[in-house]
PDB file of C-alpha atoms in Angstrom:
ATOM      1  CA  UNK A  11     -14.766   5.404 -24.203  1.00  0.00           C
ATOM      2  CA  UNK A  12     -16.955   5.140 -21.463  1.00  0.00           C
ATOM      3  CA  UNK A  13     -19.719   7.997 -20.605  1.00  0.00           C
ATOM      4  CA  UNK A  14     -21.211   6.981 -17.514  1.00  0.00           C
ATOM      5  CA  UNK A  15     -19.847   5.727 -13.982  1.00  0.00           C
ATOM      6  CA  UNK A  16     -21.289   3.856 -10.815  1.00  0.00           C
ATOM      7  CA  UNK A  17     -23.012   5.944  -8.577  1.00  0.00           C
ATOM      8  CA  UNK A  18     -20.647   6.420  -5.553  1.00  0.00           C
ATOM      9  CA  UNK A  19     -22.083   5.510  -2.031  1.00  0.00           C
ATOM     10  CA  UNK A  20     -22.465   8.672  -0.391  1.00  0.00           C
ATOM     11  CA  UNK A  21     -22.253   6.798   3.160  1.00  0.00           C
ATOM     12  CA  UNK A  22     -18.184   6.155   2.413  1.00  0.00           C
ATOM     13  CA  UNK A  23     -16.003   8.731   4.240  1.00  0.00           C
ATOM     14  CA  UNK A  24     -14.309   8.413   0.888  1.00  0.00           C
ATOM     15  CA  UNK A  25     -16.458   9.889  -1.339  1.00  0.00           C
ATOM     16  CA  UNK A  26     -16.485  13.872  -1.131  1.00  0.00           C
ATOM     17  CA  UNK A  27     -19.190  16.680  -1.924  1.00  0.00           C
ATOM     18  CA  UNK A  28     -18.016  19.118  -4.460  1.00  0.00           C
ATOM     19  CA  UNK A  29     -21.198  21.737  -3.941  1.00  0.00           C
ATOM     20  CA  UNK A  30     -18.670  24.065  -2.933  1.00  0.00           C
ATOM     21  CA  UNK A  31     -16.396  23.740  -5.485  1.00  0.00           C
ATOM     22  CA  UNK A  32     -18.320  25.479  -8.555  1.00  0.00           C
ATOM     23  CA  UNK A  33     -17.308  24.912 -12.498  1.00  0.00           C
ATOM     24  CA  UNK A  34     -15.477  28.302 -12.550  1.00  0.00           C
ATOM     25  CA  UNK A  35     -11.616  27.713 -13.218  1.00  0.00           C
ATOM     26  CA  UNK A  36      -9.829  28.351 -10.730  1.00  0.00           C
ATOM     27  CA  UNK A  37     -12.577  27.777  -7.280  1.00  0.00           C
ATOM     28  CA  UNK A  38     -11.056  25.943  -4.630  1.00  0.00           C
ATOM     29  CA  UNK A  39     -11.892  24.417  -1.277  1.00  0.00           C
ATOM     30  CA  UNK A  40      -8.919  22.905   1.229  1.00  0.00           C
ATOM     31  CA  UNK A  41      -9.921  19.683   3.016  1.00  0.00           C
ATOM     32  CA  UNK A  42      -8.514  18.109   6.175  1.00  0.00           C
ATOM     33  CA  UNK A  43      -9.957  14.723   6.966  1.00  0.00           C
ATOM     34  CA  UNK A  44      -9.295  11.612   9.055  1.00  0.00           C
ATOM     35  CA  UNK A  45     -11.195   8.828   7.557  1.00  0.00           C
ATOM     36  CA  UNK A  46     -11.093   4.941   7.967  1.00  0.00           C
ATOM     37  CA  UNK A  47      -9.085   2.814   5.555  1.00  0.00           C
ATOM     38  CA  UNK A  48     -10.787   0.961   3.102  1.00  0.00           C
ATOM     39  CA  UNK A  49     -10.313  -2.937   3.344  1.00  0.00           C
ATOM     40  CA  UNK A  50      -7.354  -4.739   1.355  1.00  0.00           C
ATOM     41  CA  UNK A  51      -5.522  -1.493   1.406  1.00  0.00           C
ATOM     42  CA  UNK A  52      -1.731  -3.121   0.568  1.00  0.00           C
ATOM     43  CA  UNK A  53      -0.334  -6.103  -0.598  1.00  0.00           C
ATOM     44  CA  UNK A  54      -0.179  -9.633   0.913  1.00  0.00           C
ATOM     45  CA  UNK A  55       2.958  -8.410   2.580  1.00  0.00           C
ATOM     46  CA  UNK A  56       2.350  -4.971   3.895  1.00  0.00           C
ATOM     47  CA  UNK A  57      -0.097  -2.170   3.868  1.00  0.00           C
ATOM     48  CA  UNK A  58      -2.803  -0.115   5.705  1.00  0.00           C
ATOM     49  CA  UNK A  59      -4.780  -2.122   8.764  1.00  0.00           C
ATOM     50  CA  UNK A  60      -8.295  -1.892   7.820  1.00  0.00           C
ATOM     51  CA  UNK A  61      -9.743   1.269   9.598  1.00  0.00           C
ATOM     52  CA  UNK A  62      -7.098   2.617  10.682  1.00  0.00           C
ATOM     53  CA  UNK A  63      -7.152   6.604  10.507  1.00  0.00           C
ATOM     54  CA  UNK A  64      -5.996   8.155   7.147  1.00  0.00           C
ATOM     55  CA  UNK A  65      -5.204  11.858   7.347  1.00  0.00           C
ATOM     56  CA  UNK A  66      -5.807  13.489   4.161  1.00  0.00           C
ATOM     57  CA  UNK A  67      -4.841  16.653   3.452  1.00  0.00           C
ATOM     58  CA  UNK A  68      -6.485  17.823   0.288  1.00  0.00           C
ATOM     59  CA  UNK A  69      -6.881  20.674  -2.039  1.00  0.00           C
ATOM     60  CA  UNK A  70      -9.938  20.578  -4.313  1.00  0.00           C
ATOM     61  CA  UNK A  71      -9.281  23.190  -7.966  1.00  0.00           C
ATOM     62  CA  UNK A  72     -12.202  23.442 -10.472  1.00  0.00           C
ATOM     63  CA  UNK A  73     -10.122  23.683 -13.811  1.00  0.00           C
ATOM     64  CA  UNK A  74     -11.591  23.847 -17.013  1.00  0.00           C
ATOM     65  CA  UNK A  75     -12.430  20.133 -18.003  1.00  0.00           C
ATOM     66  CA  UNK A  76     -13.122  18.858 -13.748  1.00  0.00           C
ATOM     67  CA  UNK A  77     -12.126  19.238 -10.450  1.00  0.00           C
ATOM     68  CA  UNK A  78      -8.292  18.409 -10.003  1.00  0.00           C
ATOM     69  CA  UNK A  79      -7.672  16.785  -6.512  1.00  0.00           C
ATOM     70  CA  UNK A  80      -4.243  17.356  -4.688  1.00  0.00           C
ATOM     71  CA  UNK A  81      -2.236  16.402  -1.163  1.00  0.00           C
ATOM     72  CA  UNK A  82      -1.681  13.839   0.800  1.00  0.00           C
ATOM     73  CA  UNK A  83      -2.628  10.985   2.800  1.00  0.00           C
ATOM     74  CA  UNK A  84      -0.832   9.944   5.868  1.00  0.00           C
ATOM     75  CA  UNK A  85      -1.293   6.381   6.766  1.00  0.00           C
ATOM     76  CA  UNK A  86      -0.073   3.510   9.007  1.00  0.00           C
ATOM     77  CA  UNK A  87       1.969   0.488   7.265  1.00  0.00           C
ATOM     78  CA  UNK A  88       1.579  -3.040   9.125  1.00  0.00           C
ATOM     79  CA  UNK A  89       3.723  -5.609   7.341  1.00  0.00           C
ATOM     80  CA  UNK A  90       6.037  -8.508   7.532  1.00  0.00           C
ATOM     81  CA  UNK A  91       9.434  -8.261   7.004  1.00  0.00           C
ATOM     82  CA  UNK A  92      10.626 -10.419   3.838  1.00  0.00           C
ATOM     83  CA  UNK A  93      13.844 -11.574   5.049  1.00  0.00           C
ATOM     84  CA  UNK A  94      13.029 -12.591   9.151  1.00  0.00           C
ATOM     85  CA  UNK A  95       9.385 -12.290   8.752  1.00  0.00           C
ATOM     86  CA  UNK A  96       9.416 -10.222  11.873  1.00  0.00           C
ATOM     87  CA  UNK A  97       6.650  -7.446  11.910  1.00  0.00           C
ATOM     88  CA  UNK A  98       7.023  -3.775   9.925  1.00  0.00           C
ATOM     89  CA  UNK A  99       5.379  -0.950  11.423  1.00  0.00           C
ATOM     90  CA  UNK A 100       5.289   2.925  10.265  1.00  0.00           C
ATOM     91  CA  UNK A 101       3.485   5.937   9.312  1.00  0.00           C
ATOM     92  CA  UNK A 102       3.878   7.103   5.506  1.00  0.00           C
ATOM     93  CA  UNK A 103       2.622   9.933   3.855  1.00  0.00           C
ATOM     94  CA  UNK A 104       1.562   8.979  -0.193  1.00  0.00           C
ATOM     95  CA  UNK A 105       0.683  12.149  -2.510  1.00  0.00           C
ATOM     96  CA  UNK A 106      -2.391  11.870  -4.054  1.00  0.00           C
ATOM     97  CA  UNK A 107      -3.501  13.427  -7.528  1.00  0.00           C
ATOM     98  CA  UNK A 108      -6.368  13.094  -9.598  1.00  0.00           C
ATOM     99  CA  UNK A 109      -8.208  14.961 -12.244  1.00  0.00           C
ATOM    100  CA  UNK A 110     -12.273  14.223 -11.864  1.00  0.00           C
ATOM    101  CA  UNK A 111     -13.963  15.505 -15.357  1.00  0.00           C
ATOM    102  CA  UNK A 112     -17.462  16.945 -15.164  1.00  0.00           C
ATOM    103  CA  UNK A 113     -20.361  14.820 -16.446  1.00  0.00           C
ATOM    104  CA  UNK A 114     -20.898  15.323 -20.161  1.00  0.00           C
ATOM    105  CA  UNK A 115     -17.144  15.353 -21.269  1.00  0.00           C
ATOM    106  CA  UNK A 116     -16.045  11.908 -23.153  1.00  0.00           C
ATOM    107  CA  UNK A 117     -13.418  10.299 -20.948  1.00  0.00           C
ATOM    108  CA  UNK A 118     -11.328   6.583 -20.862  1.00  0.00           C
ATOM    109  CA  UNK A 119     -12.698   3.967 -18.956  1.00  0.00           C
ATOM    110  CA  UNK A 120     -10.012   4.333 -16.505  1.00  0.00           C
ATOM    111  CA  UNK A 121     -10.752   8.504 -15.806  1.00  0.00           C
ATOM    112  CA  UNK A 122     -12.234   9.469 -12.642  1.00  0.00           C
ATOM    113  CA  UNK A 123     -15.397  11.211 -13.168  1.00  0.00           C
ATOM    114  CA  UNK A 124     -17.591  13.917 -10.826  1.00  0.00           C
ATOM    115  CA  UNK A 125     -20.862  11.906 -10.148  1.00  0.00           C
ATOM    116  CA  UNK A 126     -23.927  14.106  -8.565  1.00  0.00           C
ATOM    117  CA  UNK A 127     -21.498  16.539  -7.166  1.00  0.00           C
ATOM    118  CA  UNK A 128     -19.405  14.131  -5.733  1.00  0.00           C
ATOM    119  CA  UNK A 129     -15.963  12.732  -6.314  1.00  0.00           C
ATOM    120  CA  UNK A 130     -14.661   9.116  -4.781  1.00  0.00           C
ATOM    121  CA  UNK A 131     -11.461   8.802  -3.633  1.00  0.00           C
ATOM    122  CA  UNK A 132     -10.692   5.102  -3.177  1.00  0.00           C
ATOM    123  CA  UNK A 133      -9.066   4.485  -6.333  1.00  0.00           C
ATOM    124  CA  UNK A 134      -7.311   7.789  -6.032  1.00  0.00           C
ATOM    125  CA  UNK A 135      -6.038   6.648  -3.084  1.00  0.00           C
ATOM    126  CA  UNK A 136      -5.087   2.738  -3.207  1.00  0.00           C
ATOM    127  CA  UNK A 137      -3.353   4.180  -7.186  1.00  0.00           C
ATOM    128  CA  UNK A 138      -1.269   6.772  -4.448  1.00  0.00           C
ATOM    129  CA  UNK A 139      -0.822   3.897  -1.876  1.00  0.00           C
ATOM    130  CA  UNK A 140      -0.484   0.241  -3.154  1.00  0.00           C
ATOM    131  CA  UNK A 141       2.033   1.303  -5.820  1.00  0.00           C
ATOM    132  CA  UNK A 142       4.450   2.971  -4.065  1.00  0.00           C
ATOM    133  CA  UNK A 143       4.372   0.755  -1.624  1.00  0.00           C
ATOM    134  CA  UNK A 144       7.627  -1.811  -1.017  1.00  0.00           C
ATOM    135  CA  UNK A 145       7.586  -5.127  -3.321  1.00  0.00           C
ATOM    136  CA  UNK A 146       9.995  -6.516  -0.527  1.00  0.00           C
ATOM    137  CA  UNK A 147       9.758  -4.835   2.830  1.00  0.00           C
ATOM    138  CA  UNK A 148      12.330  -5.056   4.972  1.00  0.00           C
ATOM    139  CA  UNK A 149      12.631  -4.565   8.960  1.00  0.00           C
ATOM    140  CA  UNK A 150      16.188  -3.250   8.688  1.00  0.00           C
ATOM    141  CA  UNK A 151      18.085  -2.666   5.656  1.00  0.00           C
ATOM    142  CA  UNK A 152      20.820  -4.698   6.984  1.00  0.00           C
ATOM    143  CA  UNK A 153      18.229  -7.793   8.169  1.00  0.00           C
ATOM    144  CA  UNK A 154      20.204 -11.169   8.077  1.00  0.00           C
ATOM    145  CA  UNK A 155      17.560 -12.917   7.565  1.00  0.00           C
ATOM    146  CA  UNK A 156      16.513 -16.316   8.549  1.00  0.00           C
ATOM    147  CA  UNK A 157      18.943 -19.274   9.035  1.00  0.00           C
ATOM    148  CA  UNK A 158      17.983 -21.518   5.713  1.00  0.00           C
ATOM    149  CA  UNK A 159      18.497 -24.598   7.747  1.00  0.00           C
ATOM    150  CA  UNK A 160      16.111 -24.187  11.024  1.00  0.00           C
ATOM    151  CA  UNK A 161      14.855 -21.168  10.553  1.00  0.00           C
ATOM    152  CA  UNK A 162      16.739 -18.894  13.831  1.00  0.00           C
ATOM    153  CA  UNK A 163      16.281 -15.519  12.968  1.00  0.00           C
ATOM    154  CA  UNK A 164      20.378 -14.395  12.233  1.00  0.00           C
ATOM    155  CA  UNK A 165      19.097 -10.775  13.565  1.00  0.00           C
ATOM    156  CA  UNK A 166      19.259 -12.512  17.404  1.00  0.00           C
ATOM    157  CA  UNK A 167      22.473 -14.272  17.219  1.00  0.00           C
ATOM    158  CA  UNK A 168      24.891 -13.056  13.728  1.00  0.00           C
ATOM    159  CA  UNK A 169      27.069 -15.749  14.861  1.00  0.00           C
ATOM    160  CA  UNK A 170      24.696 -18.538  14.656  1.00  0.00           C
ATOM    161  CA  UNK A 171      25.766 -22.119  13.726  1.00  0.00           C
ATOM    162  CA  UNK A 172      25.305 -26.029  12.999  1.00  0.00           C
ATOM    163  CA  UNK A 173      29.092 -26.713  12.826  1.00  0.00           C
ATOM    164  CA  UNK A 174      30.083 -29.203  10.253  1.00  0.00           C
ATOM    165  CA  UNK A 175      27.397 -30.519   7.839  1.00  0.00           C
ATOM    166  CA  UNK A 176      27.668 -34.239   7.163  1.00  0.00           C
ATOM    167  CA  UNK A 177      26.337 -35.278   3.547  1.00  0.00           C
ATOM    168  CA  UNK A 178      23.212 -37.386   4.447  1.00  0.00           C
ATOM    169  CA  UNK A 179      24.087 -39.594   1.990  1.00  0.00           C
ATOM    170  CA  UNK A 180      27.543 -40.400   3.967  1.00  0.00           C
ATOM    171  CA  UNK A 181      26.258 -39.907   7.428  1.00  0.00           C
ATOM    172  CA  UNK A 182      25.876 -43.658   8.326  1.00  0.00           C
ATOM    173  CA  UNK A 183      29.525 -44.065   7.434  1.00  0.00           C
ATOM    174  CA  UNK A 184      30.799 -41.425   9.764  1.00  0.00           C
ATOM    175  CA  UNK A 185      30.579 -43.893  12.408  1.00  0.00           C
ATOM    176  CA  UNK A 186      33.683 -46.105  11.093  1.00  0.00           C
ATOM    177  CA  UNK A 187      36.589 -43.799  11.814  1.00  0.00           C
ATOM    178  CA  UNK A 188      36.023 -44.465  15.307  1.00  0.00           C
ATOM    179  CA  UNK A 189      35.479 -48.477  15.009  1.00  0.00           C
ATOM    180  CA  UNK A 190      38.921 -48.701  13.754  1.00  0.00           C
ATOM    181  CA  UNK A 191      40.894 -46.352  15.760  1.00  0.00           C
ATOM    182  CA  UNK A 192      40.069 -48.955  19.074  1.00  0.00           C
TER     183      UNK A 192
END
């Protein structure tokens, strides 16, 4: 177990003052935010731009062992699309929730913790965000795809085709039917 955390940087938009949230069970303060998003904020495939405007919409509770953190965070997904590799974009609210214990209590390593009256949100956040997010996004959930042969994206033309395919190994010989029909 783990007593002590990293002092947050009280310059990120992400890290929040709890002054007015004070240890009595049951104090609360509602907080409505636009902040920038954090870099690497997604997968290799999709996720949030970096600093591009995250609403949160938050409700900070002092409970009995920390300050319990509630709402949501609308964002805006840029991604690719994993069958036509054609571009993904939409906004997505993620619900965020996250218990911060007060200094002094014994917590896991992976706990949030209140640090000088503050509470950071990143990891809150990319927990809400990066796993919900799609393993395999798609454009459309009826995307064709690409053509495995040149690589036409089916979504422009369904009917798309190379008429027959000639075994390479056989294609020199395709020549002779017409040498001995003259």
């Amino acid at each position: 177990m783990r007593t002590e955390h990293r002092h947050p940087d009280r310059r990120s938009p992400l890290v929040l003052e709890t002054h007015d949230v004070v240890r009595q069970a049951g104090t609360m303060k509602e907080l409505t935010a636009v902040v920038p998003a954090p870099a690497e904020l997604g997968t290799g495939v999709i996720g949030v731009p970096e600093g591009s405007d995250i609403s949160l919409n938050l409700r900070l509770e002092a409970v009995v062992d920390g300050i319990l953190v509630g709402g949501t965070a609308d964002v805006f997904l840029h991604g690719s699309c994993s069958r036509c590799l054609g571009d993904i974009d939409y906004d997505q609210s993620f619900d965020l929730r996250e218990l911060y214990f007060y200094p002094g209590k014994a917590v896991d390593e992976e706990d949030s913790q209140v640090v000088e009256e503050t509470i950071d949100l990143e990891v809150a956040l990319r927990d809400a965000v990066v796993l919900e997010l799609p393993f395999t996004p798609l454009c459309d959930e009826d995307c064709l795809g690409l053509c495995p042969d040149c690589g036409f994206n089916l979504n422009d033309d369904p009917e798309h085709g190379h008429g027959d395919k000639i075994d390479p190994r056989w294609e020199k010989l395709s020549g002779l039917a017409d040498v001995q029909d003259n």
